[in-house]
mmCIF file of C-alpha atoms in Angstrom:
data_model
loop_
_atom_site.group_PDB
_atom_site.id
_atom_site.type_symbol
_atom_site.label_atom_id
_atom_site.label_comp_id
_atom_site.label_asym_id
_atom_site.label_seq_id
_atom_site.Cartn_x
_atom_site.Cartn_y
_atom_site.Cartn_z
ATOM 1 C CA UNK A 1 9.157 -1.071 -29.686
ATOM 2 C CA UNK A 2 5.874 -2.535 -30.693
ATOM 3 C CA UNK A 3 7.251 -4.645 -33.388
ATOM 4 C CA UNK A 4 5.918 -2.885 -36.213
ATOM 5 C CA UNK A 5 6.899 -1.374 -39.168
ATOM 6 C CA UNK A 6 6.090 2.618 -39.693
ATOM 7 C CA UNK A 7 4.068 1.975 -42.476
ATOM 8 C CA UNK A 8 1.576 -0.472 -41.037
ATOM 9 C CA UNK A 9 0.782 2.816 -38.429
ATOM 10 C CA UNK A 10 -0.695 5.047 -40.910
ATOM 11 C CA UNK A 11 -4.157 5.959 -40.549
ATOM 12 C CA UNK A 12 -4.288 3.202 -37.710
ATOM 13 C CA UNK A 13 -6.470 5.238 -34.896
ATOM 14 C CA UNK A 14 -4.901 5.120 -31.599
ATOM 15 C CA UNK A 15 -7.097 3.803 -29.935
ATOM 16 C CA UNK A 16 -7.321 0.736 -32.335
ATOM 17 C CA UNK A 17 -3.827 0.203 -30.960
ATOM 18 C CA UNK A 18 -4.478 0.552 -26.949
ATOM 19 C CA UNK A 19 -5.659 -1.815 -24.286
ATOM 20 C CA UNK A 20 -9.296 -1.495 -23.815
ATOM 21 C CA UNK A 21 -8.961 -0.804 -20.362
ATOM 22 C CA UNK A 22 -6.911 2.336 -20.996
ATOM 23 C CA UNK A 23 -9.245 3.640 -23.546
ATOM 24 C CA UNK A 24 -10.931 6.148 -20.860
ATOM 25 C CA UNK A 25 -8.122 7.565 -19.652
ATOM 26 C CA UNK A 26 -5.982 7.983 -23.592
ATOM 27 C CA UNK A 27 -9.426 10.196 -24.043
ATOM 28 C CA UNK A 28 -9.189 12.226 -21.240
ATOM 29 C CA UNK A 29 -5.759 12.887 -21.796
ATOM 30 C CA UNK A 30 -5.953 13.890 -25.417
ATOM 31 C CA UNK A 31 -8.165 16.147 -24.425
ATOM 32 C CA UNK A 32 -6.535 17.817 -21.894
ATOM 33 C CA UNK A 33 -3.744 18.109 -24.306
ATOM 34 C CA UNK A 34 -5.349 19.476 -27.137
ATOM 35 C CA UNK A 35 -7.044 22.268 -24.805
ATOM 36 C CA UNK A 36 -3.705 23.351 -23.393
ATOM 37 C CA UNK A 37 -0.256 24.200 -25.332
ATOM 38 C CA UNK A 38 2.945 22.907 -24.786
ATOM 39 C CA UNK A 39 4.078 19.783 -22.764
ATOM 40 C CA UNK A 40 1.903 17.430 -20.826
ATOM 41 C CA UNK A 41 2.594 15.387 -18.198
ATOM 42 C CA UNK A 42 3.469 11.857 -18.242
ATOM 43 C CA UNK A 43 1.257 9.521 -18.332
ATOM 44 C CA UNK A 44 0.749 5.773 -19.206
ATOM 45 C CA UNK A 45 -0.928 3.540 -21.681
ATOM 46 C CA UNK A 46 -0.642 -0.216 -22.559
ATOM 47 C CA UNK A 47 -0.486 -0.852 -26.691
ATOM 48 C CA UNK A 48 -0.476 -3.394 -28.565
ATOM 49 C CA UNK A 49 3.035 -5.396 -29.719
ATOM 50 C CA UNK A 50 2.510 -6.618 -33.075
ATOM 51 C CA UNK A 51 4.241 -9.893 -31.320
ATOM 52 C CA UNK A 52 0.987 -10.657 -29.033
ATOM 53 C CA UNK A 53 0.787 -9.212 -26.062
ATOM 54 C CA UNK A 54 0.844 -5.322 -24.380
ATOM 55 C CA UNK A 55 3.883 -3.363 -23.578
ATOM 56 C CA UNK A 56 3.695 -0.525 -21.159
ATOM 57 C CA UNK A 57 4.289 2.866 -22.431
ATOM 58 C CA UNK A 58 5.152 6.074 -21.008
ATOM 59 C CA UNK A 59 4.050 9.179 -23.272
ATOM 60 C CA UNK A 60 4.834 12.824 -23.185
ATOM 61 C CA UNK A 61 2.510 14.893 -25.490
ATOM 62 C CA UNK A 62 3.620 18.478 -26.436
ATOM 63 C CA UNK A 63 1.007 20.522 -28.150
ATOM 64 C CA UNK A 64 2.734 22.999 -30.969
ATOM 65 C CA UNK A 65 -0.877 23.543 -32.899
ATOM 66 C CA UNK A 66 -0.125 27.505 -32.615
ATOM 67 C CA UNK A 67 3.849 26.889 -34.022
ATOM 68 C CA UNK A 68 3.548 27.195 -37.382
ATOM 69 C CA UNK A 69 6.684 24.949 -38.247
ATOM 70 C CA UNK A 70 5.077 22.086 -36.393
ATOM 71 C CA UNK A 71 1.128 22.803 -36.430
ATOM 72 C CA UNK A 72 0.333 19.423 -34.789
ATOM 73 C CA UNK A 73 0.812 17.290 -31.923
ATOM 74 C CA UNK A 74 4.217 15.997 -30.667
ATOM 75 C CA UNK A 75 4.423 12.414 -28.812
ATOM 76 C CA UNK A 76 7.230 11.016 -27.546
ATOM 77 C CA UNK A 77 7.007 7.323 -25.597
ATOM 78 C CA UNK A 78 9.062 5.068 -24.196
ATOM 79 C CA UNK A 79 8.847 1.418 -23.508
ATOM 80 C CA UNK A 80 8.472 1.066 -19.089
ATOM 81 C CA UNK A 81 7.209 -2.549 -19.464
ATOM 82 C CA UNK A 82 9.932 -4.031 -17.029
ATOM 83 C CA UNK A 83 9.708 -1.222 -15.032
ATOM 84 C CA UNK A 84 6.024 -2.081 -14.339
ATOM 85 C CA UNK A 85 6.778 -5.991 -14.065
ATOM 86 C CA UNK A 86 9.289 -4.904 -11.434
ATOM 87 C CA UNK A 87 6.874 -3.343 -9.237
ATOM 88 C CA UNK A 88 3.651 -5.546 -9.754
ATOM 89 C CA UNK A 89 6.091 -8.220 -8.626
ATOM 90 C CA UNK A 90 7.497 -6.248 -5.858
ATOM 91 C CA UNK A 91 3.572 -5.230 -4.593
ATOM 92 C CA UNK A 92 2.675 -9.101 -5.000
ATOM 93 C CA UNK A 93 5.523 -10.317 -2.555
ATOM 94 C CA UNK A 94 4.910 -7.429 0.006
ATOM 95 C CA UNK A 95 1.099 -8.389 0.092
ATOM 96 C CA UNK A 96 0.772 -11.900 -0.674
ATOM 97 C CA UNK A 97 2.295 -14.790 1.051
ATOM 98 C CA UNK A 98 5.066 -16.702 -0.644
ATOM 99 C CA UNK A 99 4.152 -20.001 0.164
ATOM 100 C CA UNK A 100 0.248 -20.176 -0.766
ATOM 101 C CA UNK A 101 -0.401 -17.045 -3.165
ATOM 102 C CA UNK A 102 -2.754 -15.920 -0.432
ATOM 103 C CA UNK A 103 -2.934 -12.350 0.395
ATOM 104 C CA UNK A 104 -0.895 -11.940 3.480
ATOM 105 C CA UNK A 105 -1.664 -10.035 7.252
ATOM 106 C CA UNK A 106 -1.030 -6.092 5.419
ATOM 107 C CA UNK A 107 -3.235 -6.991 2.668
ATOM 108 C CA UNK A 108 -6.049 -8.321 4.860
ATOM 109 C CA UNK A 109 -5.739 -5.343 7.541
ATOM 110 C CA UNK A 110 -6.576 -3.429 4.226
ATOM 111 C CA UNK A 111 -9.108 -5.530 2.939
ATOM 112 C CA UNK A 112 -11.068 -5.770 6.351
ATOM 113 C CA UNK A 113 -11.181 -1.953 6.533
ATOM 114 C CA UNK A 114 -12.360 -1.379 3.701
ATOM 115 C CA UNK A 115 -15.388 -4.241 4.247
ATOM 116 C CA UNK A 116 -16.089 -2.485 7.695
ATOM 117 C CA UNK A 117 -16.362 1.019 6.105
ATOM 118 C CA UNK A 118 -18.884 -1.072 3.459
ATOM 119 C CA UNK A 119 -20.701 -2.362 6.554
ATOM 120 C CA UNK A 120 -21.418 0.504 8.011
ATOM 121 C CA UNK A 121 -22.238 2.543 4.971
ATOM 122 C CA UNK A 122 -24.892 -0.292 4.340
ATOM 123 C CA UNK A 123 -25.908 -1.165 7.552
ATOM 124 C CA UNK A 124 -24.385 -4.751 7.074
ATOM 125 C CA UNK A 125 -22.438 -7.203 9.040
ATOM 126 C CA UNK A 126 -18.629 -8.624 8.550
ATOM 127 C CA UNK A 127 -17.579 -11.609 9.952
ATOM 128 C CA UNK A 128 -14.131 -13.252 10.735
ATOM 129 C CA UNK A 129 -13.063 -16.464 10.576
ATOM 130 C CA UNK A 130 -9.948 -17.467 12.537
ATOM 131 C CA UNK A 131 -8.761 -21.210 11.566
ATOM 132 C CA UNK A 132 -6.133 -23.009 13.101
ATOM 133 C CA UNK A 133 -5.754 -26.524 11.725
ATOM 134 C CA UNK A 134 -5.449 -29.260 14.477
ATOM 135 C CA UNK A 135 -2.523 -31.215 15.285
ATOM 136 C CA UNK A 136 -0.487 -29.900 11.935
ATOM 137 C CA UNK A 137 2.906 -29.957 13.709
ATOM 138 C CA UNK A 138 2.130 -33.875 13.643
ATOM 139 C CA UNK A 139 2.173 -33.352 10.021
ATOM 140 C CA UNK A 140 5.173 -32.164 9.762
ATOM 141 C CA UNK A 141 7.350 -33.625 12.445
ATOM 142 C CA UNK A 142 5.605 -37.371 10.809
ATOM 143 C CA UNK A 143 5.725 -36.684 6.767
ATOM 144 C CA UNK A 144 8.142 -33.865 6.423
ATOM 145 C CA UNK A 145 8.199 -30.119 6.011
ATOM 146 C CA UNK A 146 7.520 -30.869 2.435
ATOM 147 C CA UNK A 147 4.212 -32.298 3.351
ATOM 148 C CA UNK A 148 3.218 -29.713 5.479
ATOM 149 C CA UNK A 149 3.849 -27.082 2.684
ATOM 150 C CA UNK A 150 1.950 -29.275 0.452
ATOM 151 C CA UNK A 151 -1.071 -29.620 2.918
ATOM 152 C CA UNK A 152 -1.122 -25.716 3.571
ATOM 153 C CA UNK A 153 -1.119 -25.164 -0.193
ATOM 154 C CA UNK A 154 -3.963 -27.342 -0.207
ATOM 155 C CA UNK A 155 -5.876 -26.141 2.502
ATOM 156 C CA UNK A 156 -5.498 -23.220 0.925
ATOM 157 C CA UNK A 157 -7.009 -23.906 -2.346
ATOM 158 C CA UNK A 158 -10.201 -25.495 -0.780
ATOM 159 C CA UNK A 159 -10.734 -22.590 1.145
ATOM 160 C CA UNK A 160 -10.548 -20.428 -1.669
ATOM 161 C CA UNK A 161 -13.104 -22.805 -3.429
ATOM 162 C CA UNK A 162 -15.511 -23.079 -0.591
ATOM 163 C CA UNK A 163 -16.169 -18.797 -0.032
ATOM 164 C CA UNK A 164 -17.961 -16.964 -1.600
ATOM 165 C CA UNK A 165 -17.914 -14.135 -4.660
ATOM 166 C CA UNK A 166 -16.754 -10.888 -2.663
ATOM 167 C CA UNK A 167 -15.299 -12.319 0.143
ATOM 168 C CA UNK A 168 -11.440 -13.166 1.095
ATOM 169 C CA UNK A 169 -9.270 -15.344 2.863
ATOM 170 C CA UNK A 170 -5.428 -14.982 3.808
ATOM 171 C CA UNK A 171 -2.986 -16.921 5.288
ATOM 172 C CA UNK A 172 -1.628 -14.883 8.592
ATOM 173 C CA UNK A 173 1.782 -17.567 8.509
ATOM 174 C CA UNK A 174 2.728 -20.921 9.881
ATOM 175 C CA UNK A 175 -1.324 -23.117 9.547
ATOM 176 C CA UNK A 176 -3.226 -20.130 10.528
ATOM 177 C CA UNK A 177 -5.757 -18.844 7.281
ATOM 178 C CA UNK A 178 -8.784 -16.133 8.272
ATOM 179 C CA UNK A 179 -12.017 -15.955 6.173
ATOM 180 C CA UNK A 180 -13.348 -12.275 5.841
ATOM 181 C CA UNK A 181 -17.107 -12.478 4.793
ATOM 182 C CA UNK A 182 -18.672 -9.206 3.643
ATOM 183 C CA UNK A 183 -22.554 -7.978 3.383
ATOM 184 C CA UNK A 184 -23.465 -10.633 6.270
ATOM 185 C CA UNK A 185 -27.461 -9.877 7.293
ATOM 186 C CA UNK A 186 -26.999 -12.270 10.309
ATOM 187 C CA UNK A 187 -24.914 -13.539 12.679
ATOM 188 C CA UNK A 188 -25.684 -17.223 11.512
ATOM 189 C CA UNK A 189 -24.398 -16.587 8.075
ATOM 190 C CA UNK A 190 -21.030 -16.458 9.197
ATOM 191 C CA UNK A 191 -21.518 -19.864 11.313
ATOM 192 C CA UNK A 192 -22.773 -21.521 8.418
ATOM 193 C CA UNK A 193 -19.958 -20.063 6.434
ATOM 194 C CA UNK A 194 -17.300 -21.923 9.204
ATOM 195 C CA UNK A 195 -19.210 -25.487 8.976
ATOM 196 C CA UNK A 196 -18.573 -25.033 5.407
ATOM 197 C CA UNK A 197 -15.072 -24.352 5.814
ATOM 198 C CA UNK A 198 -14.594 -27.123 8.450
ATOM 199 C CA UNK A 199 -16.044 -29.463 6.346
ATOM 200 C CA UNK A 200 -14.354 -28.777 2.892
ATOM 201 C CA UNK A 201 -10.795 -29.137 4.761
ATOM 202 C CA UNK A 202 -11.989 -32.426 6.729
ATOM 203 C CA UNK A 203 -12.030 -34.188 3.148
ATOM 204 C CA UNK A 204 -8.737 -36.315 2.975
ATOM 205 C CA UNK A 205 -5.717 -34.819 1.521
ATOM 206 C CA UNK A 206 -3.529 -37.055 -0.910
ATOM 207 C CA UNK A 207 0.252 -35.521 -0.304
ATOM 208 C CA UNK A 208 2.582 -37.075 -2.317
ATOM 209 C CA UNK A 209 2.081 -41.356 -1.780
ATOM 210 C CA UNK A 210 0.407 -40.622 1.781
ATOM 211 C CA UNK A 211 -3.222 -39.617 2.844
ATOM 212 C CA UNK A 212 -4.432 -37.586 5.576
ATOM 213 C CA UNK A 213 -7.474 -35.829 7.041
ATOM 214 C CA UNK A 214 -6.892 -32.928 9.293
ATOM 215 C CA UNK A 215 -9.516 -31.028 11.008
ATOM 216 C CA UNK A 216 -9.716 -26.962 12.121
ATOM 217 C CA UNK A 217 -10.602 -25.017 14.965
ATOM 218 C CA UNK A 218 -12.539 -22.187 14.260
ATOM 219 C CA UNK A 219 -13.459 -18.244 16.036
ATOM 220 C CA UNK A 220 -15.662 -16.379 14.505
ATOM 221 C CA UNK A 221 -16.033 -12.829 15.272
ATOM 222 C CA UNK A 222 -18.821 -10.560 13.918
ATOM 223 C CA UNK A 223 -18.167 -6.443 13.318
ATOM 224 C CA UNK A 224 -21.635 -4.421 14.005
ATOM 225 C CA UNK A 225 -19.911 -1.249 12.718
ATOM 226 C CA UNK A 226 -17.416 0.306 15.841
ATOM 227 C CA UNK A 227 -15.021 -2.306 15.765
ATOM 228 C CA UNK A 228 -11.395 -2.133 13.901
ATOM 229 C CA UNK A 229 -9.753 -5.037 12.436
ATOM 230 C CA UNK A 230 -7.544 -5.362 14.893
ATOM 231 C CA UNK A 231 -10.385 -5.843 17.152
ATOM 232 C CA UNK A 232 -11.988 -8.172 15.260
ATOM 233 C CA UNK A 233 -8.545 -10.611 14.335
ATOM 234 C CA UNK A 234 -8.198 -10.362 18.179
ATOM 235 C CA UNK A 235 -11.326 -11.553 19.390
ATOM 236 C CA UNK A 236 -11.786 -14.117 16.288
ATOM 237 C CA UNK A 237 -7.932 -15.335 17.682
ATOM 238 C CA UNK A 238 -9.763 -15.184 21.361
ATOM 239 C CA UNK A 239 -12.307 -17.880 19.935
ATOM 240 C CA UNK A 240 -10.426 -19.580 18.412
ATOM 241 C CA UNK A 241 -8.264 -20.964 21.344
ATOM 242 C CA UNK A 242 -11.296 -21.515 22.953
ATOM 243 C CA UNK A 243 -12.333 -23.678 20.374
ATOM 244 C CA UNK A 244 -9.179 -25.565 20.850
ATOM 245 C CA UNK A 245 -9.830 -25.721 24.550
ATOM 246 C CA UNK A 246 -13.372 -27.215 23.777
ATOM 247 C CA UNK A 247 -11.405 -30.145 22.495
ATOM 248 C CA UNK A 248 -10.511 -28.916 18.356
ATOM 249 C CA UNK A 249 -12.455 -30.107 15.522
ATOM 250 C CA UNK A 250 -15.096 -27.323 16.457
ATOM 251 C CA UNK A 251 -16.577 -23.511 15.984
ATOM 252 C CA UNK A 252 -16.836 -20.619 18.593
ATOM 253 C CA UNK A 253 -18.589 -17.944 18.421
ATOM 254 C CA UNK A 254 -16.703 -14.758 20.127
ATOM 255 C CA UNK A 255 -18.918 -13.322 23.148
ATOM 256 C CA UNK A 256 -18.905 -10.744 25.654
ATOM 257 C CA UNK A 257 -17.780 -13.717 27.999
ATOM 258 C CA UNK A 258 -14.746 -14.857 26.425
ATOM 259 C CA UNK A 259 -13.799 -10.866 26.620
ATOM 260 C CA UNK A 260 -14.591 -11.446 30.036
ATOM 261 C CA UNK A 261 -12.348 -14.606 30.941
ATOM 262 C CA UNK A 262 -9.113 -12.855 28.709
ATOM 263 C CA UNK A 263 -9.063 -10.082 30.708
ATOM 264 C CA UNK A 264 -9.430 -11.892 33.811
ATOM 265 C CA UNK A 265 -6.710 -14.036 32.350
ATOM 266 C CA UNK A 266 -4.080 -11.219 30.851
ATOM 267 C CA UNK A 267 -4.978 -9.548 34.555
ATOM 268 C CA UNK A 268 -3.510 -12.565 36.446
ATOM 269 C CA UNK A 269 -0.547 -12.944 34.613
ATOM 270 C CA UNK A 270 0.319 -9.850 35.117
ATOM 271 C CA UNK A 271 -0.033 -9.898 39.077
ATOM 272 C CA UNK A 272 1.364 -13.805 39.246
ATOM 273 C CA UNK A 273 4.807 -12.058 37.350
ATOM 274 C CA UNK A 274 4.651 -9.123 39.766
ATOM 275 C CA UNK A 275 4.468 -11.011 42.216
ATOM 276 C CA UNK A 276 7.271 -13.071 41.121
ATOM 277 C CA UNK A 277 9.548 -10.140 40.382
ATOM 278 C CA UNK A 278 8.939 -8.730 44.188
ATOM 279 C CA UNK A 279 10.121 -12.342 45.453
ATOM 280 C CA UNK A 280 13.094 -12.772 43.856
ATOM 281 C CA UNK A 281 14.045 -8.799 44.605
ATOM 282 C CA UNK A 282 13.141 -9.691 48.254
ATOM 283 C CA UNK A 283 15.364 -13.128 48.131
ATOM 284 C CA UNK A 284 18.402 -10.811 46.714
ATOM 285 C CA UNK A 285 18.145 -8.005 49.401
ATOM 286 C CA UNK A 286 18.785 -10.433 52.030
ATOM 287 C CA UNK A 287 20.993 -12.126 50.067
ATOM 288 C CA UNK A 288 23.166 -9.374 48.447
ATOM 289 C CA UNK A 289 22.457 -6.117 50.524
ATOM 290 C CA UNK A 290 23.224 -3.330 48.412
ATOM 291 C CA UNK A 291 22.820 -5.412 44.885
ATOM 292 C CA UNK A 292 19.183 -5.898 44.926
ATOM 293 C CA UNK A 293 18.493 -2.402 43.308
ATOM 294 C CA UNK A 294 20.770 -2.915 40.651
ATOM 295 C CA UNK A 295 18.679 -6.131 39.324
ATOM 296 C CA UNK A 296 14.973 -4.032 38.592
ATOM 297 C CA UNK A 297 15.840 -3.559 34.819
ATOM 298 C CA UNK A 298 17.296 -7.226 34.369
ATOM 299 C CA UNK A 299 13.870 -8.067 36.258
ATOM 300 C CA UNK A 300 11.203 -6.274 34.150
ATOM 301 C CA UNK A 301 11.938 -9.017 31.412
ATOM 302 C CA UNK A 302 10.687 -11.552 32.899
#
């Protein structure tokens, strides 16, 4: 299994053999097993293939210092290394998106919670940048889907480049990316964090023989402690669109007022499609007497 031959192994330490990283936990283990007798549980260490590289190993110890046929320490292992490969793979593609490498919506729900537990344990600030970038379905419908993956690859990369140690960004699907930055003291950090942003993507892109310069509209939401991330994506999403609205290319800041003017909005859609629904329920009654109930469920839909 490690490409050796049994000779070379004699007298070699064990831990001369294991990945550094794993060095803490082979201790602890060992002595666990040489406190209790008979056989431990499973556990995992890399080692070293004489080949390069580390394989995973799974190892059973069975302490038999009190048999007197054996008076020693049995170890049996097993080579898992696919196994493992297998599942970091698996873990990558359920929390990373396929197109970019970026961590995906699950792994930044996880991400932000963890930063807002930070916060609060601190007495810090998060912020949360929502970017949309402008006119990219002109990308796309002009230079091909094959452009468009190209610029979102792109955009991705320079966003990655332009934040900062500790912080995060993720691609939530189709050209929307959002920027978590941690340990904020001030608001203004997190606007200065967006022009930064805005500007790195305004550089022109090169994809493939053709050049273009898009620009992003940016919300920005900042967490003083109560706030979940769904909160916080949904009021960064909130200024966002009113950055659009402001005419793109721009940052907003989410306030108490744009809370204000989406629930005044999400409160008249809801009585403009009631009041639709009771029209066209009135219209059938004279229409079809004796129908009209029958259409409420069919109704609620719309």
């Amino acid at each position: 299994m490690l490409g050796r031959e049994a000779i070379e192994l004699e007298g070699v330490p064990i831990l001369d053999l294991v990945h550094p990283d794993d060095h803490e936990t082979l201790s602890t283990q060992a002595a666990s097993i040489l406190e209790t007798p008979g056989m431990s549980p499973a556990f995992e260490a890399r080692v070293a293939h004489a080949g390069g590289g580390w394989r995973h190993m799974e190892i059973v110890a069975t302490n038999l210092l009190g048999n007197p046929a054996v008076a020693g320490v049995v170890i049996n292992a097993r080579d898992v290394t696919e196994r493992v490969e297998v599942a970091a793979q698996l873990e990558e593609r359920a929390f990373h998106d396929e197109l970019t490498g970026l961590p995906n919506r699950a792994l930044l729900l996880d991400r932000l919670q963890d930063a807002l537990h930070r916060s609060a344990r601190h007495d810090r600030l998060v912020g949360v940048l929502f970017l949309d970038l402008d006119r990219f379905k002109v990308v796309n419908d002009s230079l091909g889907h094959g452009a468009g993956d190209d610029l979102l690859r792109e955009a991705a990369r320079r966003l990655q480049r332009t934040i900062r140690p500790g912080d995060m960004v993720a691609r939530l699907g189709g050209d929307e990316f959002v920027v978590i930055i941690n340990d904020m003291v001030r608001t203004t950090d997190a606007l200065a964090a967006a022009e930064r942003v805005r500007t790195a993507l305004a550089r022109p892109m090169q994809l493939g023989t053709d050049s273009t310069v898009v620009s992003a509209s940016v919300g920005i939401a900042v967490a003083h402690g109560s706030e979940t991330p769904a909160d916080l994506l949904r009021d960064a999403d909130t200024a966002m669109y009113r950055a659009k609205e402001q005419g793109r290319d721009r940052a907003e800041l989410f306030g108490d007022h744009l809370r204000a003017q989406a629930v005044r909005r999400h409160s008249v859609e809801q009585e403009l499609r009631a009041a639709i629904i009771e029209d066209i329920r009135e219209q059938l009654a004279e229409q079809l007497p004796g129908i009209a109930t029958g259409v409420d469920q069919p109704l609620a839909h719309l």
